[in-house]
Each structure stands twice: as C-alpha cells, then as structure tokens.
XYZ file of C-alpha atoms in Angstrom:
486
model
C -42.407 -125.275 102.125
C -39.488 -125.610 99.500
C -36.244 -123.391 100.100
C -35.687 -120.940 97.197
C -32.338 -122.451 96.721
C -33.918 -125.767 95.345
C -35.387 -123.971 92.524
C -34.365 -122.332 89.425
C -34.298 -118.663 89.633
C -34.306 -115.982 87.010
C -32.872 -112.331 87.885
C -33.999 -109.721 85.557
C -32.203 -106.131 86.050
C -34.411 -103.387 84.251
C -31.814 -100.463 83.616
C -28.920 -103.188 83.504
C -26.618 -100.586 81.742
C -27.031 -97.843 84.345
C -24.616 -96.669 87.063
C -26.685 -98.524 89.825
C -26.837 -101.639 88.125
C -23.194 -101.805 87.671
C -22.018 -100.459 91.157
C -24.524 -102.176 93.411
C -27.016 -104.825 91.882
C -24.582 -106.873 89.877
C -22.094 -106.752 92.937
C -24.577 -107.807 95.249
C -25.495 -110.713 93.214
C -21.864 -111.808 92.680
C -21.440 -111.686 96.346
C -24.421 -114.050 96.798
C -23.427 -116.448 94.097
C -19.763 -116.374 95.190
C -21.247 -117.419 98.765
C -23.485 -120.152 97.306
C -26.307 -118.299 98.256
C -27.962 -118.492 94.462
C -29.746 -121.461 93.425
C -27.235 -123.804 91.359
C -29.776 -122.991 88.256
C -29.865 -119.289 88.313
C -29.989 -117.090 85.019
C -29.271 -113.509 85.422
C -30.434 -111.032 82.578
C -30.070 -107.752 81.996
C -32.812 -105.412 80.113
C -32.141 -101.705 79.136
C -32.366 -99.579 76.024
C -28.851 -99.644 75.200
C -27.591 -101.847 72.285
C -25.061 -104.421 73.863
C -23.713 -107.714 72.943
C -23.590 -110.280 76.094
C -19.666 -110.169 75.789
C -19.527 -106.356 75.673
C -22.188 -106.110 78.929
C -19.852 -108.528 80.736
C -16.727 -106.168 79.910
C -18.836 -103.452 81.195
C -19.692 -105.084 84.679
C -16.205 -106.871 85.313
C -14.503 -104.008 86.698
C -17.101 -103.560 89.446
C -16.971 -107.296 90.551
C -14.373 -107.820 93.123
C -12.663 -111.042 93.867
C -12.946 -111.668 97.679
C -9.832 -112.309 99.697
C -10.767 -116.034 100.308
C -10.425 -116.115 96.352
C -6.724 -115.000 96.650
C -7.412 -112.464 93.862
C -8.577 -115.464 91.341
C -10.682 -113.525 88.494
C -11.853 -117.126 87.422
C -14.782 -116.889 90.022
C -15.779 -113.446 88.450
C -15.681 -114.902 84.801
C -17.800 -117.927 86.044
C -20.308 -115.649 87.621
C -20.421 -113.516 84.278
C -21.304 -116.326 82.104
C -24.675 -116.342 83.814
C -25.242 -113.136 82.710
C -27.114 -112.279 79.633
C -28.203 -108.959 78.133
C -31.288 -107.732 75.797
C -31.923 -104.554 74.164
C -35.525 -103.206 75.077
C -37.535 -100.578 72.902
C -38.423 -99.000 76.107
C -38.794 -99.532 80.106
C -42.180 -100.579 79.040
C -41.302 -102.683 76.281
C -43.481 -105.776 77.900
C -42.826 -107.854 74.522
C -39.107 -107.814 75.393
C -39.642 -108.698 78.878
C -41.889 -111.348 77.786
C -39.716 -112.855 75.906
C -37.208 -113.206 78.665
C -39.417 -114.953 80.986
C -40.747 -117.553 78.399
C -37.405 -118.750 77.026
C -35.649 -118.980 80.563
C -39.053 -120.565 82.024
C -37.566 -120.746 85.551
C -39.575 -121.310 88.745
C -38.763 -118.209 90.658
C -38.628 -114.748 89.233
C -36.880 -111.574 90.779
C -37.478 -108.230 89.052
C -35.035 -105.572 90.001
C -35.870 -102.137 88.700
C -32.824 -100.108 88.561
C -34.168 -97.222 86.895
C -35.439 -93.662 87.549
C -38.661 -93.583 89.538
C -40.813 -91.818 86.843
C -40.583 -94.763 84.720
C -41.196 -97.445 87.425
C -44.945 -97.609 86.424
C -43.945 -98.139 82.654
C -42.027 -101.035 84.036
C -43.892 -102.633 86.501
C -47.066 -102.544 83.800
C -44.821 -104.221 81.385
C -43.647 -107.057 83.752
C -47.414 -107.448 84.693
C -48.715 -107.519 81.272
C -46.011 -110.078 80.491
C -46.590 -112.230 83.417
C -50.610 -112.263 82.677
C -50.027 -113.231 79.079
C -47.583 -116.205 80.131
C -50.040 -117.287 82.749
C -52.915 -117.129 80.501
C -51.011 -119.440 78.063
C -49.984 -121.920 80.590
C -52.225 -121.569 83.812
C -50.125 -124.632 85.389
C -47.151 -122.453 85.718
C -48.920 -119.875 88.161
C -48.066 -121.930 91.125
C -44.532 -122.866 90.410
C -42.682 -120.146 92.539
C -42.629 -116.583 93.593
C -42.446 -113.370 91.595
C -41.050 -110.666 93.251
C -40.135 -106.946 92.253
C -37.610 -104.651 93.826
C -38.093 -100.981 93.754
C -35.351 -98.232 94.448
C -36.060 -95.037 96.109
C -37.050 -92.292 95.921
C -40.759 -93.379 96.271
C -42.297 -89.775 95.056
C -41.118 -86.419 96.062
C -44.229 -85.747 98.193
C -47.206 -87.061 99.707
C -49.242 -86.717 96.415
C -46.696 -88.075 94.172
C -46.235 -91.120 96.493
C -49.734 -91.982 96.201
C -49.611 -91.800 92.401
C -46.985 -94.299 92.471
C -48.745 -96.504 94.822
C -51.891 -96.364 93.060
C -50.379 -97.139 89.690
C -49.021 -100.333 91.380
C -52.447 -101.215 92.768
C -54.299 -100.264 89.383
C -51.870 -103.100 87.789
C -52.752 -105.572 90.714
C -49.607 -106.100 92.335
C -49.913 -107.915 95.816
C -48.040 -105.870 98.502
C -46.091 -108.964 99.443
C -44.588 -108.811 96.106
C -43.219 -105.528 96.161
C -39.810 -104.864 98.061
C -38.890 -101.121 98.184
C -35.330 -101.189 98.971
C -33.809 -98.751 101.349
C -30.104 -99.706 101.723
C -29.529 -98.200 104.994
C -31.817 -100.853 106.222
C -29.515 -103.491 105.356
C -26.428 -101.885 106.916
C -24.761 -103.826 109.627
C -25.268 -101.582 112.584
C -28.844 -100.713 111.561
C -29.571 -104.249 111.925
C -27.938 -104.576 115.023
C -30.441 -101.856 116.621
C -33.204 -104.522 116.850
C -30.750 -107.153 118.031
C -29.309 -104.885 120.644
C -32.889 -104.283 121.821
C -34.502 -107.682 121.488
C -31.455 -109.815 123.171
C -30.113 -107.264 126.013
C -32.985 -106.712 128.305
C -31.118 -104.776 130.651
C -31.053 -102.147 127.810
C -34.856 -101.906 128.076
C -34.713 -99.963 131.356
C -32.308 -97.353 129.891
C -34.552 -96.997 126.441
C -37.079 -94.366 127.740
C -37.731 -90.790 128.442
C -36.815 -91.243 131.963
C -33.046 -91.998 131.152
C -32.588 -90.560 127.698
C -32.653 -86.838 127.290
C -32.297 -86.511 123.486
C -31.673 -88.534 120.389
C -29.206 -87.494 117.524
C -29.021 -89.180 114.092
C -26.384 -87.707 112.275
C -25.108 -88.390 108.568
C -22.174 -86.531 107.402
C -19.894 -86.495 104.158
C -16.840 -84.431 103.805
C -17.253 -84.021 100.058
C -19.866 -81.936 98.256
C -22.106 -82.973 95.323
C -18.492 -82.952 93.003
C -20.360 -82.975 89.760
C -23.371 -84.741 91.061
C -25.324 -81.380 91.731
C -27.658 -81.616 88.577
C -29.071 -84.675 90.182
C -28.987 -83.652 93.670
C -30.365 -80.103 93.319
C -34.081 -80.943 92.582
C -34.156 -83.088 95.767
C -31.968 -81.312 98.338
C -30.704 -83.086 101.564
C -33.878 -83.255 103.323
C -35.534 -85.793 100.366
C -32.137 -87.473 99.843
C -31.137 -88.408 103.277
C -33.700 -87.089 106.171
C -36.869 -88.360 104.800
C -35.853 -91.955 104.004
C -32.604 -93.098 105.614
C -32.282 -91.015 108.865
C -36.128 -91.503 109.181
C -36.046 -95.556 108.716
C -33.220 -95.338 111.625
C -35.272 -93.270 113.922
C -38.255 -95.594 113.807
C -36.007 -98.820 114.448
C -34.723 -96.739 117.386
C -37.975 -95.184 118.735
C -40.544 -98.132 117.962
C -42.139 -100.266 120.751
C -40.661 -103.881 120.873
C -43.366 -105.877 119.105
C -44.998 -108.859 120.730
C -43.557 -111.077 118.050
C -40.451 -110.299 115.951
C -41.981 -110.821 112.749
C -41.825 -108.968 109.619
C -45.477 -107.635 109.886
C -45.120 -106.826 113.644
C -41.948 -105.004 113.156
C -43.388 -103.005 110.313
C -46.490 -102.432 112.076
C -44.108 -100.780 115.246
C -42.453 -98.912 112.676
C -45.667 -97.386 111.348
C -46.824 -96.588 114.944
C -43.900 -94.257 115.306
C -44.601 -92.504 112.279
C -47.999 -91.944 113.403
C -47.218 -90.651 116.558
C -44.757 -87.902 114.858
C -46.030 -84.520 114.243
C -45.347 -82.697 110.986
C -42.058 -80.575 110.590
C -42.542 -77.054 110.701
C -39.945 -74.796 109.491
C -39.180 -73.239 113.083
C -37.968 -76.970 113.742
C -35.426 -76.751 111.129
C -32.009 -75.243 110.447
C -30.998 -75.307 106.572
C -27.630 -74.465 105.077
C -25.607 -74.712 101.961
C -22.006 -74.892 101.543
C -20.162 -72.205 99.750
C -19.240 -72.992 96.270
C -22.239 -75.212 95.845
C -23.753 -73.416 93.121
C -20.437 -73.315 91.299
C -20.995 -77.174 90.271
C -21.483 -77.018 86.644
C -24.314 -79.498 86.368
C -26.435 -77.190 88.305
C -28.632 -75.102 86.235
C -30.224 -72.953 88.487
C -27.425 -70.458 89.857
C -29.942 -68.897 92.205
C -30.998 -72.578 93.758
C -31.802 -72.521 97.405
C -31.689 -76.080 97.689
C -30.131 -76.930 101.149
C -26.951 -79.256 101.279
C -27.318 -79.164 105.331
C -30.449 -79.797 107.567
C -30.777 -80.231 111.139
C -34.458 -80.887 112.160
C -35.858 -81.245 115.512
C -39.077 -83.656 115.898
C -40.605 -85.661 118.799
C -42.334 -89.156 119.145
C -45.448 -88.492 121.180
C -45.592 -91.809 122.933
C -45.449 -92.777 126.571
C -41.965 -94.085 125.743
C -40.710 -90.760 124.362
C -42.883 -88.092 125.634
C -40.649 -84.854 125.657
C -37.482 -86.397 124.232
C -36.314 -84.356 121.355
C -35.004 -86.541 118.291
C -32.794 -84.518 115.891
C -32.004 -85.600 112.327
C -28.924 -83.956 110.893
C -27.133 -84.311 107.614
C -25.014 -82.303 105.451
C -22.272 -82.463 102.566
C -18.970 -80.809 102.624
C -18.600 -81.025 106.316
C -15.718 -81.795 108.620
C -15.958 -85.567 108.676
C -17.549 -88.711 106.935
C -19.552 -90.622 109.468
C -23.163 -91.637 110.186
C -24.270 -92.413 113.597
C -26.791 -92.354 116.331
C -26.333 -90.815 119.519
C -28.637 -91.448 122.684
C -27.867 -89.060 125.054
C -28.164 -89.810 128.645
C -29.626 -87.576 131.345
C -27.460 -86.412 134.202
C -28.200 -85.208 137.737
C -31.199 -82.720 137.730
C -28.989 -79.841 139.326
C -26.332 -80.929 136.998
C -23.728 -81.210 139.502
C -21.693 -83.923 138.000
C -20.668 -82.014 135.191
C -18.186 -79.936 137.007
C -15.732 -79.292 134.152
C -14.281 -82.631 135.039
C -16.716 -85.118 133.903
C -18.751 -85.310 130.630
C -22.345 -86.314 129.686
C -22.768 -90.036 128.636
C -23.920 -91.465 125.609
C -24.851 -94.537 123.738
C -23.257 -94.223 120.243
C -24.209 -96.881 117.097
C -21.775 -95.767 114.604
C -23.009 -96.867 110.887
C -20.035 -95.584 109.064
C -17.140 -95.495 108.120
C -16.243 -98.369 110.332
C -19.157 -100.041 112.268
C -19.030 -99.643 116.167
C -21.162 -99.275 118.994
C -19.954 -97.803 122.262
C -20.677 -95.813 125.570
C -19.059 -92.767 126.595
C -18.130 -92.889 130.055
C -16.240 -91.148 132.929
C -13.464 -93.144 134.854
C -10.584 -92.704 137.017
C -7.562 -91.174 135.525
C -4.791 -94.032 135.719
C -2.361 -93.409 138.715
C -2.376 -91.464 141.936
C -5.000 -88.861 140.459
C -8.925 -89.313 141.375
C -9.782 -86.955 138.433
C -12.113 -88.605 136.114
C -11.329 -89.223 132.342
C -13.843 -89.568 129.612
C -13.158 -92.576 127.407
C -15.184 -95.037 125.595
C -16.430 -98.627 126.343
C -17.527 -100.590 123.369
C -17.195 -103.087 120.273
C -15.279 -102.237 117.159
C -16.234 -104.338 113.930
C -13.042 -103.104 111.999
C -11.604 -106.657 112.248
C -14.761 -108.332 110.922
C -15.241 -105.895 107.882
C -14.342 -108.955 105.505
C -17.155 -110.796 107.112
C -19.879 -107.926 106.820
C -21.960 -108.297 103.569
C -22.920 -105.311 101.490
C -26.040 -103.716 102.234
C -27.572 -104.725 98.975
C -26.254 -108.066 99.283
C -28.037 -108.552 102.529
C -31.282 -107.049 101.211
C -31.143 -109.224 97.939
C -31.153 -112.396 99.841
C -33.773 -111.113 102.417
C -36.200 -110.925 98.898
C -35.559 -114.452 98.265
C -36.032 -115.473 101.669
C -39.426 -113.470 101.572
C -37.986 -111.589 104.651
C -39.910 -108.215 104.297
C -39.098 -106.266 107.694
C -36.101 -104.361 105.881
C -38.254 -103.254 103.253
C -40.604 -99.918 102.832
C -44.436 -100.901 103.168
C -46.974 -98.593 101.435
C -48.421 -97.357 104.563
C -44.961 -96.596 106.152
C -44.382 -94.561 102.918
C -47.405 -92.359 103.144
C -46.654 -91.423 106.857
C -43.020 -90.805 106.022
C -44.361 -88.345 103.340
C -47.028 -86.829 105.766
C -44.359 -85.906 108.333
C -42.078 -83.834 105.870
C -44.382 -82.969 103.049
C -45.705 -79.477 104.428
C -42.239 -78.262 105.394
C -40.719 -79.152 101.831
C -43.640 -77.297 100.089
C -43.050 -74.318 102.361
C -39.581 -73.876 101.635
C -40.034 -74.300 98.096
C -42.736 -72.156 97.372
C -41.429 -69.246 99.644
C -37.680 -69.845 98.348
C -36.409 -70.200 101.767
C -32.679 -69.351 101.844
C -30.604 -71.713 103.599
C -27.626 -70.341 105.515
C -24.256 -70.223 104.243
C -21.326 -72.483 105.718
C -17.723 -72.923 104.547
C -16.456 -76.467 103.456
C -14.729 -78.659 106.321
C -16.967 -76.997 109.136
C -19.610 -78.609 111.195
C -22.356 -76.532 109.292
C -23.856 -73.214 109.663
C -22.453 -70.830 112.562
C -25.891 -71.064 114.317
C -25.882 -74.963 114.502
C -24.513 -75.236 118.224
C -27.091 -72.381 119.346
C -29.921 -74.405 117.473
C -28.845 -77.784 119.278
C -28.493 -75.992 122.525
C -31.943 -74.754 122.133
C -33.225 -78.034 121.935
C -31.620 -79.166 125.110
C -29.076 -81.299 123.240
C -25.798 -81.689 125.121
C -22.757 -82.166 123.471
C -21.071 -85.431 125.048
C -17.329 -86.191 124.778
C -16.725 -88.364 121.898
C -13.514 -90.448 121.232
C -11.289 -88.998 118.450
C -11.265 -91.312 115.408
C -7.550 -92.391 116.253
C -8.852 -93.839 119.692
C -11.386 -96.127 117.695
C-alpha cells in the first residue's frame, strides 16, 4: 500500500470564506504542512459563494496562520503555505460544474473534500461533489483507482433522530460509501480524550478499577465562564444539550464506558462505542436539571425574547452493562459559569459505612482534564508533613503544561487521521442514530411543552438546586486541587 504522502493531494474546502475555515480548517492544514505531513505535491483550493481574488483570499487567511516557536516568528513559512492556496467562486454550494472544474484541472491522485458549511446544505454539496466525480470517472475510467476520495463533514448531524436519518439517507441516495465519509467531532481529537484509550489499553492495573465495584459515579463536566456574547442567535435554536451534551460529552462517555475490544482497530473501537449507546436508556425529563443564566435573553442576536433554550444542563443516565450496572453517569455543561474547564471525574467508592470520611479525609477520584490545560491526576489523602498524623487531601498526577507546544490542535490531528484512513475518531452512521435516540424524546418534550429552565447568576456553578440534584444521584463531591496547585 502506497503511503498518502507519496501521491499528489488536492484539498477542496467548500465554504472557504467562512469563520470555521479561516479559524480551524486552514490553520490545521498549515500545521500539517509546516510539520511536513502533507505531500510535497499538494494543492489547496477554497470554494465559496463570495467573490475573491487569490491574493485577497490569502490575506483573509493570513492573520489566522501563526508561525510556530520553532520558526522563530519567521512569516516566510506562512507565505510559502499560502502560495499553495487558491480560491474559486461558486454559484452555490451545489455548483457541481465549479467543483468539477477544480477536480479536472488539478488532476491529483488523492482528493479530500472538507465541508465547512451549514448542515442544511450538506446534501447540496455532497450531491454536487458526487456528480462531478462521476462525470470525471466516466470521461476517464482509468483514473478511478488512482487514489482515495474522502469527505469531511462537520457537526451538527441533524437536530433529532428524524433529521439525522434524512441526512444519512441523502448520502446513501447519492451513493457515498461509509468508508469515504469522515464525520468530525473535534473533541475526539483532543489530547486527553485520545489518552482515555491509551490509559485503558496500556495500564492493565486500571482495568481492576474500571467497574461498578470500585467506581461510584462518573461525572463529565464542560464549563465556560463566558456567555453567548453576541452568538446567541446561532446558539438559541440548539441549546446546550444539542451543542455540547449530545455530541461532545456523549462521545467522551462512550470512550470511558466501552468494553475493551479484542482488537484495537477502527471498526472494533467504533463497534464498542455503539454498544455503549445501545445500553443507554432514553433520557427522561426527571433525569434533567436545566438552567438559563440571567441576562441571556438580552443578547441582541436572539430574536425570541421569551426563549426557554437552556444554557445549562445536568443530566443523569446509566449504561446498562455488566461493568456499569447501577453506576450513574452525569453529563453537565453550562455557559457563564464560575470557571472554564472540561474534565472527566471517576469518583471512587469508600467504605460501606462511610467511616473513613470523618471530616478529615476526602473521597477519592481520578480526574482527566481536557481543558484549559491537559492533566490527569488522582485525588488522594496523605499524611500532613511533620508531627501531625492528620490526613491532607492532595493530588498525584501528570501535568501536560510543559508539553503544550508539542500538542497538535484537535483539527490538525483529525485531518491527519483522514489522510491515514484512521476512522476510529470519527462518528459512524449507526452511532449517530443511537446518540439521537438517547436524547430526542427529552428534546421534543422540553420544546413542545416549553419547559422553563431555572435561572442562575453569572459566575456561579449553576442553578441553586444543582448540588441537591447531584446529591440525589449519590454523587459525592470530591476534594479537587485549586487551579493554582496544578
């Protein structure tokens, strides 16, 4: 099998003039090029409806392409990368003739299409790309086996089960093979998310702890200390559940809860994730605590001043498998809270009679912190230094802060996976359907009945009932080191 780097590559970014492309897609491509991870013969062509000359487009991208420390601030590397970047105006996202002209003129072996566009026009673009592809294959049948043809699609993949199935059906009707589709959730490219499987696979002693007999609860937390800040018009139709829980946190949950596969291949890993989703019940309203921060409705971009869209959600669920029977899994996410953090907390059980928690010692936890700085640590009770025998709560772990320059951005890592045909970090069609099955009923119920979220003040941990809600699920609050101690 010939390595992708030995063949010519065409990257077509559809929606190239938008925010996603300039802030994420092109910086990721630059990072790969700068690390010599793109083929020597690479062409990158942006395609969008805006009229731009090549030079104008490059100037549009340049502020978002940062020289690495290794380059010593030398911008010549950025300029060299931009010389690879072209731009074409299309009549629409479904302009198959415009796309076909790009494919035919570049005539590259491998083709990667990146859809940096709103989901409601995915079908137009994928249909246009497939039509252009088939036309070229009909004109020159010998080119059909030159190399790969892959499409990257951004979330959200629908807004409920039915819309998701419609998107999947449109791709099927256009005759896209599943192995050519890469549905990207950038959380799966984060350093510590990828570390979950490494921790489990290469530390056998953890296997003895990773079960219902040792773990009391699993808490997945995503917090932002800012509100929508002028993006409320985009956020409001989705709400925090669709924006964070149904995709990012649920993806992380499946990696924590999945059974170790017999072989750590892309298919086996994704099969194991789907098995977790199938073992989860549909979420009910009684399992949810919903909130909305004070002042959210004042965002000038929100049209509905009576909106009940939640900016905070804490949801309990279960994984009905032999490993996790009876263990609550809590997904919690919110905006305008007291800190910016995303982490996984596995809370360990104590003595049955609770005798060790006598006011001096604290419950233990394994914490995998995704952001702001990647870390993994245990909370532990150790003897206070000196003559005292009183236990002191502390942490034992690994801090990735000194390695931040070596950690690639999630989009960079995932685009490299696309070229290497490594699909374990992309969402498969059956996984999407199961994920929406879990959440669709409660989403429909809250929207149909206009369930009002509880108010909470900016800079707090959420609604006042939050801790009571967690206590009701048997979720202990372990001691966690202050940020300054990490």
